[in-house]
């Protein structure tokens, strides 16, 4: 496993923020998976799943918003590199135990830097869009547990969240 650096890479020698130069890095295949959830009343979940939300198709709109967010991460998060993403999937599934919706995003690129921020941004915006489209019915919804689940590729190696390791 590669040794972890304790140096903050987004600061120059004077402590000023700058975008990291990745031009010397090899292009490798990189992926990231992120998750998040939206907890809501059971009635709100049923309204969304039945397609009866006043604002329209919540799931389709949230999925598109997540994809768009991944593609625009570099415009939203300072110092992120613009990436030519080769794959973005946004999966939304019902979770009766919450009750609510679980979101999982997969991003992929062949490039010189990772796609974790793109996956996390997409998961966040997908959850926010679900909230926005259903807030008239349930202002008490909660967006929870946005986190990186897995990353592959790059110099720092692979990462798999502890919850995923125990599930396999």
Backbone as JSON, one array per atom type, in Angstrom:
{
  "sequence": "XXXXXXXXXXXXXXXXXXXXXXXXXXXXXXXXXXXXXXXXXXXXXXXXXXXXXXXXXXXXXXXXXXXXXXXXXXXXXXXXXXXXXXXXXXXXXXXXXXXXXXXXXXXXXXXXXXXXXXXXXXXXXXXXXXXXXXXXXXXXXXXXXXXXXXXXXXXXXXXXXXXXXXXX",
  "N": [[0.84, -1.18, 0.0], [0.6, 2.24, -0.86], [2.53, 4.84, 0.68], [1.07, 7.26, 2.78], [0.76, 10.75, 2.32], [1.29, 13.55, 4.43], [1.27, 16.13, 3.78], [-0.47, 19.03, 2.76], [-1.81, 19.19, -0.32], [-3.01, 21.2, -1.78], [-1.99, 23.6, -1.1], [0.5, 26.05, -1.58], [4.07, 26.64, -1.09], [3.99, 28.96, 0.36], [1.67, 28.79, 1.71], [-0.59, 29.43, 0.33], [-3.63, 28.88, -1.47], [-3.83, 26.72, -4.29], [-4.27, 25.17, -7.52], [-3.53, 21.8, -7.89], [-0.82, 20.58, -9.79], [-1.24, 18.2, -12.11], [-0.06, 17.27, -14.34], [2.19, 15.66, -14.65], [1.41, 13.18, -13.85], [0.48, 9.78, -14.47], [-2.01, 8.7, -16.8], [-4.68, 6.89, -15.64], [-7.19, 4.35, -15.16], [-9.92, 5.28, -13.25], [-12.27, 5.08, -10.62], [-15.15, 5.96, -8.66], [-17.42, 5.52, -5.97], [-20.23, 6.82, -4.36], [-22.53, 7.47, -1.68], [-25.76, 8.43, -0.38], [-28.62, 9.39, 1.59], [-32.15, 10.1, 1.82], [-34.27, 10.78, 4.3], [-37.71, 10.47, 5.06], [-41.27, 11.08, 5.55], [-43.4, 8.23, 5.47], [-45.64, 8.55, 3.86], [-44.78, 10.52, 2.11], [-42.73, 9.22, 0.75], [-44.27, 7.27, -0.56], [-45.82, 8.93, -2.19], [-43.84, 9.97, -3.9], [-42.89, 7.6, -5.13], [-45.18, 6.76, -6.44], [-45.41, 8.62, -8.38], [-46.82, 10.96, -8.04], [-46.03, 13.52, -7.21], [-46.29, 17.05, -6.94], [-44.48, 18.6, -8.38], [-43.63, 16.96, -10.4], [-41.88, 14.17, -11.94], [-40.02, 12.96, -9.57], [-37.86, 11.15, -9.18], [-36.68, 10.79, -11.75], [-35.95, 13.44, -12.34], [-34.2, 14.02, -10.22], [-32.18, 12.17, -10.73], [-31.15, 13.08, -13.19], [-30.27, 15.6, -12.34], [-28.21, 14.83, -10.6], [-26.38, 13.65, -12.39], [-25.77, 15.88, -13.99], [-24.57, 17.47, -12.02], [-22.25, 16.01, -11.34], [-20.81, 16.33, -13.71], [-20.26, 19.02, -13.56], [-18.73, 19.53, -11.36], [-16.17, 20.7, -11.07], [-16.79, 23.37, -11.37], [-18.1, 23.97, -9.1], [-16.72, 23.17, -6.76], [-13.97, 24.55, -5.34], [-10.72, 24.45, -6.8], [-10.9, 21.91, -7.93], [-10.19, 19.76, -10.65], [-11.28, 20.04, -14.05], [-12.91, 17.29, -15.5], [-12.99, 14.72, -17.99], [-15.39, 12.91, -17.79], [-16.21, 9.48, -18.15], [-18.21, 7.8, -17.44], [-21.22, 7.99, -15.64], [-23.38, 6.99, -13.22], [-26.48, 7.14, -11.6], [-28.19, 5.8, -9.12], [-31.29, 5.32, -7.59], [-33.02, 4.15, -4.87], [-35.79, 2.74, -3.1], [-36.14, 2.77, 0.44], [-37.6, 1.28, 2.84], [-37.07, 1.01, 5.51], [-36.0, 3.42, 6.42], [-38.09, 5.6, 6.79], [-37.5, 6.2, 3.27], [-35.34, 7.32, 0.62], [-32.53, 5.85, -0.93], [-29.47, 6.8, -2.36], [-27.11, 6.03, -4.81], [-24.09, 6.63, -6.42], [-22.0, 6.22, -9.22], [-18.95, 7.08, -10.6], [-16.69, 7.46, -13.35], [-13.49, 7.65, -14.92], [-10.79, 7.99, -17.23], [-7.88, 9.19, -16.42], [-5.76, 11.76, -14.93], [-6.3, 12.39, -12.36], [-8.41, 11.76, -9.5], [-11.94, 10.77, -9.14], [-13.54, 11.15, -6.94], [-14.69, 13.49, -5.81], [-16.53, 14.18, -7.74], [-18.35, 12.05, -7.63], [-19.29, 12.35, -4.98], [-20.38, 14.94, -5.09], [-22.4, 14.55, -6.97], [-24.03, 12.71, -5.56], [-24.82, 14.31, -3.42], [-26.23, 16.44, -4.7], [-28.24, 15.0, -5.98], [-29.7, 14.08, -3.75], [-30.43, 16.59, -2.66], [-32.08, 17.52, -4.71], [-34.18, 15.69, -4.63], [-35.2, 16.44, -2.13], [-35.94, 19.13, -2.71], [-37.95, 18.77, -4.65], [-39.96, 17.51, -3.24], [-40.48, 18.93, -0.98], [-42.75, 20.5, -0.46], [-44.59, 18.7, 0.44], [-43.33, 17.61, 2.63], [-41.49, 19.08, 4.75], [-39.78, 18.29, 6.72], [-37.96, 16.42, 5.88], [-34.84, 14.63, 5.88], [-31.51, 14.85, 4.87], [-29.04, 12.5, 4.74], [-25.99, 10.78, 5.68], [-24.09, 11.11, 3.54], [-21.41, 9.95, 1.77], [-18.16, 8.66, 0.8], [-17.88, 5.55, -0.71], [-16.29, 3.83, -2.18], [-13.21, 3.85, -3.97], [-11.17, 3.56, -6.85], [-7.99, 3.13, -8.45], [-5.23, 5.3, -9.37], [-2.43, 6.94, -7.67], [-2.65, 6.83, -4.88], [-3.93, 4.48, -4.43], [-6.45, 1.9, -3.9], [-9.64, 2.22, -2.23], [-11.97, 1.07, 0.13], [-14.9, 1.36, 1.87], [-15.39, 0.6, 5.34], [-17.91, -0.51, 5.97], [-18.59, -1.71, 3.57], [-16.62, -3.63, 3.3], [-17.27, -5.39, 5.37], [-19.67, -6.31, 4.47], [-19.11, -7.94, 2.37]],
  "CA": [[0.0, 0.0, 0.0], [1.44, 3.43, -0.93], [2.63, 5.65, 1.89], [0.2, 8.44, 2.75], [1.42, 12.02, 2.55], [0.61, 14.42, 5.38], [1.34, 17.48, 3.23], [-1.67, 19.47, 2.07], [-1.37, 19.38, -1.7], [-3.64, 22.36, -2.39], [-1.34, 24.81, -0.6], [1.87, 26.18, -2.04], [5.04, 26.79, 0.0], [3.62, 30.15, 1.15], [0.4, 28.54, 2.36], [-1.68, 29.94, -0.51], [-4.34, 27.85, -2.22], [-3.55, 26.61, -5.73], [-4.69, 23.9, -8.12], [-2.42, 20.88, -8.0], [-0.38, 20.25, -11.15], [-1.31, 16.75, -12.31], [0.43, 16.99, -15.69], [3.21, 14.61, -14.63], [0.83, 11.91, -13.43], [0.04, 8.87, -15.53], [-3.46, 8.51, -16.94], [-5.12, 5.56, -15.24], [-8.63, 4.19, -14.98], [-10.28, 5.62, -11.88], [-13.69, 5.06, -10.34], [-15.57, 6.3, -7.29], [-18.83, 5.32, -5.61], [-20.67, 7.59, -3.19], [-23.92, 7.23, -1.29], [-26.47, 9.33, 0.51], [-30.02, 9.0, 1.8], [-33.12, 11.12, 2.19], [-35.29, 10.22, 5.19], [-38.95, 11.21, 4.89], [-42.48, 10.38, 6.0], [-43.8, 7.13, 4.59], [-46.59, 9.09, 2.87], [-43.98, 11.26, 1.12], [-42.09, 8.19, -0.07], [-45.29, 6.68, -1.42], [-46.17, 9.95, -3.19], [-42.75, 10.01, -4.88], [-42.85, 6.33, -5.87], [-46.38, 6.66, -7.3], [-45.32, 9.63, -9.43], [-47.84, 11.98, -7.81], [-45.5, 14.77, -6.67], [-46.8, 18.2, -7.7], [-43.45, 19.13, -9.28], [-43.34, 16.03, -11.49], [-41.18, 12.92, -11.69], [-38.93, 13.27, -8.64], [-36.71, 10.27, -9.38], [-36.01, 11.11, -13.03], [-35.35, 14.77, -12.23], [-33.06, 13.93, -9.3], [-31.12, 11.42, -11.42], [-30.54, 14.0, -14.16], [-29.54, 16.63, -11.57], [-26.97, 14.22, -10.12], [-25.47, 13.51, -13.53], [-25.3, 17.23, -14.33], [-23.69, 17.94, -10.95], [-20.95, 15.36, -11.5], [-20.12, 16.95, -14.84], [-19.92, 20.42, -13.27], [-18.08, 19.6, -10.05], [-15.06, 21.65, -11.1], [-17.34, 24.72, -11.27], [-18.72, 24.11, -7.78], [-15.74, 22.92, -5.7], [-12.72, 25.22, -5.7], [-9.48, 23.73, -7.05], [-11.11, 20.62, -8.61], [-9.87, 19.76, -12.07], [-12.36, 19.59, -14.95], [-12.62, 15.93, -15.94], [-13.77, 14.14, -19.07], [-16.0, 11.71, -17.22], [-16.61, 8.49, -19.14], [-19.41, 7.13, -16.97], [-21.88, 8.47, -14.42], [-24.67, 6.38, -12.98], [-27.15, 7.58, -10.37], [-29.24, 4.84, -8.78], [-32.12, 5.74, -6.46], [-33.85, 3.02, -4.48], [-36.6, 2.96, -1.9], [-35.68, 2.13, 1.67], [-38.75, 1.33, 3.75], [-36.59, 1.07, 6.89], [-35.74, 4.81, 6.82], [-38.37, 5.39, 5.37], [-36.94, 7.2, 2.38], [-34.67, 6.92, -0.61], [-31.08, 5.74, -0.93], [-28.84, 7.22, -3.61], [-25.74, 5.57, -5.03], [-23.52, 7.21, -7.64], [-20.73, 5.7, -9.72], [-18.3, 7.92, -11.61], [-15.53, 6.8, -13.93], [-12.69, 8.46, -15.83], [-9.4, 7.64, -17.45], [-7.27, 10.51, -16.29], [-4.62, 11.99, -14.06], [-6.76, 12.67, -11.0], [-9.54, 10.93, -9.13], [-13.32, 11.2, -9.37], [-14.29, 11.1, -5.69], [-15.5, 14.7, -5.61], [-17.65, 14.12, -8.69], [-19.34, 11.12, -7.08], [-19.88, 12.96, -3.78], [-21.2, 16.07, -5.52], [-23.61, 13.99, -7.59], [-24.88, 12.15, -4.51], [-25.37, 15.45, -2.67], [-27.22, 17.17, -5.52], [-29.39, 14.11, -6.16], [-30.48, 14.16, -2.5], [-31.0, 17.94, -2.57], [-33.16, 17.62, -5.69], [-35.31, 14.96, -4.05], [-35.76, 17.32, -1.11], [-36.58, 20.28, -3.36], [-39.16, 18.4, -5.38], [-40.99, 16.98, -2.35], [-40.54, 19.73, 0.25], [-44.11, 20.99, -0.22], [-45.3, 17.66, 1.17], [-42.61, 17.14, 3.82], [-40.34, 19.94, 5.0], [-38.92, 17.68, 7.74], [-37.06, 15.41, 5.31], [-33.44, 14.75, 6.29], [-30.47, 14.31, 3.98], [-28.1, 11.88, 5.67], [-24.99, 9.75, 5.34], [-23.37, 11.28, 2.27], [-20.06, 9.46, 2.03], [-17.46, 7.88, -0.21], [-17.97, 4.11, -0.45], [-15.18, 3.13, -2.82], [-12.47, 4.49, -5.06], [-10.12, 2.72, -7.42], [-7.04, 3.78, -9.34], [-4.41, 6.41, -8.9], [-1.24, 6.71, -6.87], [-2.98, 6.51, -3.48], [-4.46, 3.13, -4.36], [-7.89, 1.68, -3.78], [-10.28, 2.42, -0.92], [-13.28, 0.47, 0.29], [-15.42, 1.71, 3.19], [-15.48, -0.52, 6.26], [-19.23, -1.13, 5.84], [-18.59, -2.53, 2.36], [-15.75, -4.78, 3.56], [-17.97, -6.33, 6.23], [-20.82, -6.84, 3.72], [-18.68, -8.91, 1.35]],
  "C": [[0.89, 1.24, 0.0], [1.41, 4.19, 0.38], [1.8, 6.91, 1.74], [1.0, 9.69, 3.07], [0.61, 12.84, 3.54], [0.64, 15.88, 4.92], [0.03, 17.82, 2.53], [-1.28, 19.89, 0.66], [-1.96, 20.62, -2.35], [-3.11, 23.68, -1.83], [0.08, 24.86, -1.15], [2.79, 26.42, -0.85], [4.76, 28.01, 0.87], [2.28, 29.96, 1.87], [-0.81, 29.04, 1.58], [-2.31, 28.8, -1.3], [-3.94, 27.89, -3.7], [-4.07, 25.26, -6.22], [-3.45, 23.04, -8.31], [-2.1, 20.62, -9.47], [-0.35, 18.74, -11.3], [-0.7, 16.34, -13.65], [1.48, 15.88, -15.73], [2.67, 13.25, -14.23], [0.41, 11.08, -14.63], [-1.48, 8.84, -15.59], [-3.78, 7.06, -16.58], [-6.63, 5.55, -15.15], [-8.94, 4.41, -13.51], [-11.8, 5.59, -11.74], [-13.93, 5.54, -8.92], [-17.05, 6.0, -7.15], [-19.12, 6.1, -4.35], [-22.14, 7.29, -2.94], [-24.45, 8.36, -0.44], [-27.9, 8.85, 0.63], [-30.86, 10.22, 2.11], [-34.21, 10.43, 3.02], [-36.52, 11.1, 5.11], [-40.11, 10.44, 5.5], [-42.81, 9.29, 4.99], [-44.76, 7.62, 3.5], [-45.85, 9.84, 1.75], [-43.3, 10.27, 0.18], [-43.1, 7.58, -1.05], [-45.73, 7.65, -2.52], [-45.12, 9.98, -4.3], [-42.78, 8.76, -5.75], [-44.04, 6.18, -6.81], [-46.36, 7.67, -8.44], [-46.31, 10.77, -9.27], [-47.33, 13.27, -7.17], [-45.94, 15.93, -7.56], [-45.78, 18.73, -8.71], [-43.08, 18.18, -10.41], [-42.6, 14.8, -11.03], [-39.92, 13.19, -10.87], [-37.69, 12.44, -8.97], [-35.96, 10.58, -10.67], [-35.3, 12.45, -12.95], [-34.11, 14.73, -11.34], [-31.88, 13.2, -9.96], [-30.4, 12.33, -12.43], [-29.74, 15.08, -13.44], [-28.22, 16.08, -11.06], [-25.94, 14.08, -11.23], [-24.9, 14.87, -13.91], [-24.31, 17.75, -13.28], [-22.31, 17.31, -11.06], [-20.14, 16.02, -12.6], [-19.64, 18.37, -14.55], [-19.21, 20.61, -11.94], [-16.96, 20.64, -10.02], [-15.53, 23.11, -11.03], [-17.89, 25.01, -9.87], [-17.72, 24.01, -6.63], [-14.42, 23.57, -6.11], [-11.56, 24.23, -5.82], [-9.66, 22.32, -7.61], [-10.79, 20.78, -10.09], [-11.11, 19.41, -12.89], [-11.97, 18.22, -15.52], [-13.52, 15.53, -17.1], [-14.36, 12.81, -18.59], [-16.46, 10.76, -18.33], [-17.85, 7.72, -18.72], [-19.9, 7.8, -15.7], [-23.18, 7.69, -14.32], [-25.19, 6.88, -11.64], [-28.31, 6.61, -10.15], [-29.96, 5.32, -7.54], [-33.04, 4.57, -6.13], [-34.62, 3.34, -3.2], [-35.99, 2.19, -0.73], [-36.79, 2.3, 2.7], [-38.3, 1.42, 5.21], [-36.33, 2.5, 7.35], [-37.0, 5.48, 7.4], [-37.75, 6.52, 4.54], [-36.3, 6.59, 1.15], [-33.16, 6.87, -0.39], [-30.57, 6.09, -2.32], [-27.45, 6.6, -3.67], [-25.28, 6.06, -6.39], [-22.21, 6.51, -7.95], [-20.21, 6.68, -10.76], [-17.04, 7.21, -12.09], [-14.83, 7.76, -14.89], [-11.37, 7.74, -16.1], [-8.67, 8.97, -17.45], [-6.16, 10.54, -15.27], [-5.0, 12.33, -12.62], [-8.08, 11.95, -10.76], [-10.9, 11.58, -9.33], [-14.18, 11.15, -8.11], [-15.2, 12.31, -5.52], [-16.69, 14.73, -6.54], [-18.74, 13.19, -8.17], [-20.04, 11.72, -5.87], [-20.78, 14.14, -4.13], [-22.49, 15.57, -6.14], [-24.56, 13.42, -6.55], [-25.57, 13.27, -3.73], [-26.48, 16.15, -3.45], [-28.44, 16.3, -5.81], [-30.29, 14.18, -4.93], [-31.14, 15.53, -2.35], [-32.18, 18.11, -3.54], [-34.39, 16.86, -5.22], [-36.0, 15.83, -3.01], [-36.55, 18.47, -1.76], [-37.92, 19.9, -3.99], [-40.29, 17.9, -4.48], [-41.17, 17.82, -1.09], [-41.92, 20.3, 0.54], [-44.91, 19.98, 0.6], [-44.64, 17.31, 2.51], [-41.34, 17.98, 4.04], [-39.35, 19.34, 6.01], [-38.01, 16.58, 7.19], [-35.63, 15.69, 5.77], [-32.54, 14.12, 5.24], [-29.38, 13.78, 4.9], [-27.05, 11.04, 4.95], [-24.35, 9.89, 3.97], [-21.91, 10.93, 2.54], [-19.49, 8.73, 0.82], [-17.49, 6.41, 0.21], [-16.75, 3.38, -1.0], [-14.51, 4.04, -3.82], [-11.43, 3.51, -5.55], [-9.22, 3.58, -8.3], [-6.25, 4.89, -8.67], [-3.3, 5.99, -7.96], [-1.56, 6.29, -5.43], [-3.62, 5.14, -3.33], [-5.97, 3.1, -4.16], [-8.35, 1.92, -2.35], [-11.64, 1.75, -0.95], [-13.73, 0.75, 1.72], [-15.58, 0.46, 4.05], [-16.82, -1.25, 6.14], [-19.32, -2.05, 4.63], [-17.73, -3.78, 2.56], [-16.5, -5.83, 4.38], [-19.16, -6.96, 5.52], [-20.41, -7.92, 2.72], [-18.09, -10.16, 1.92]]
}
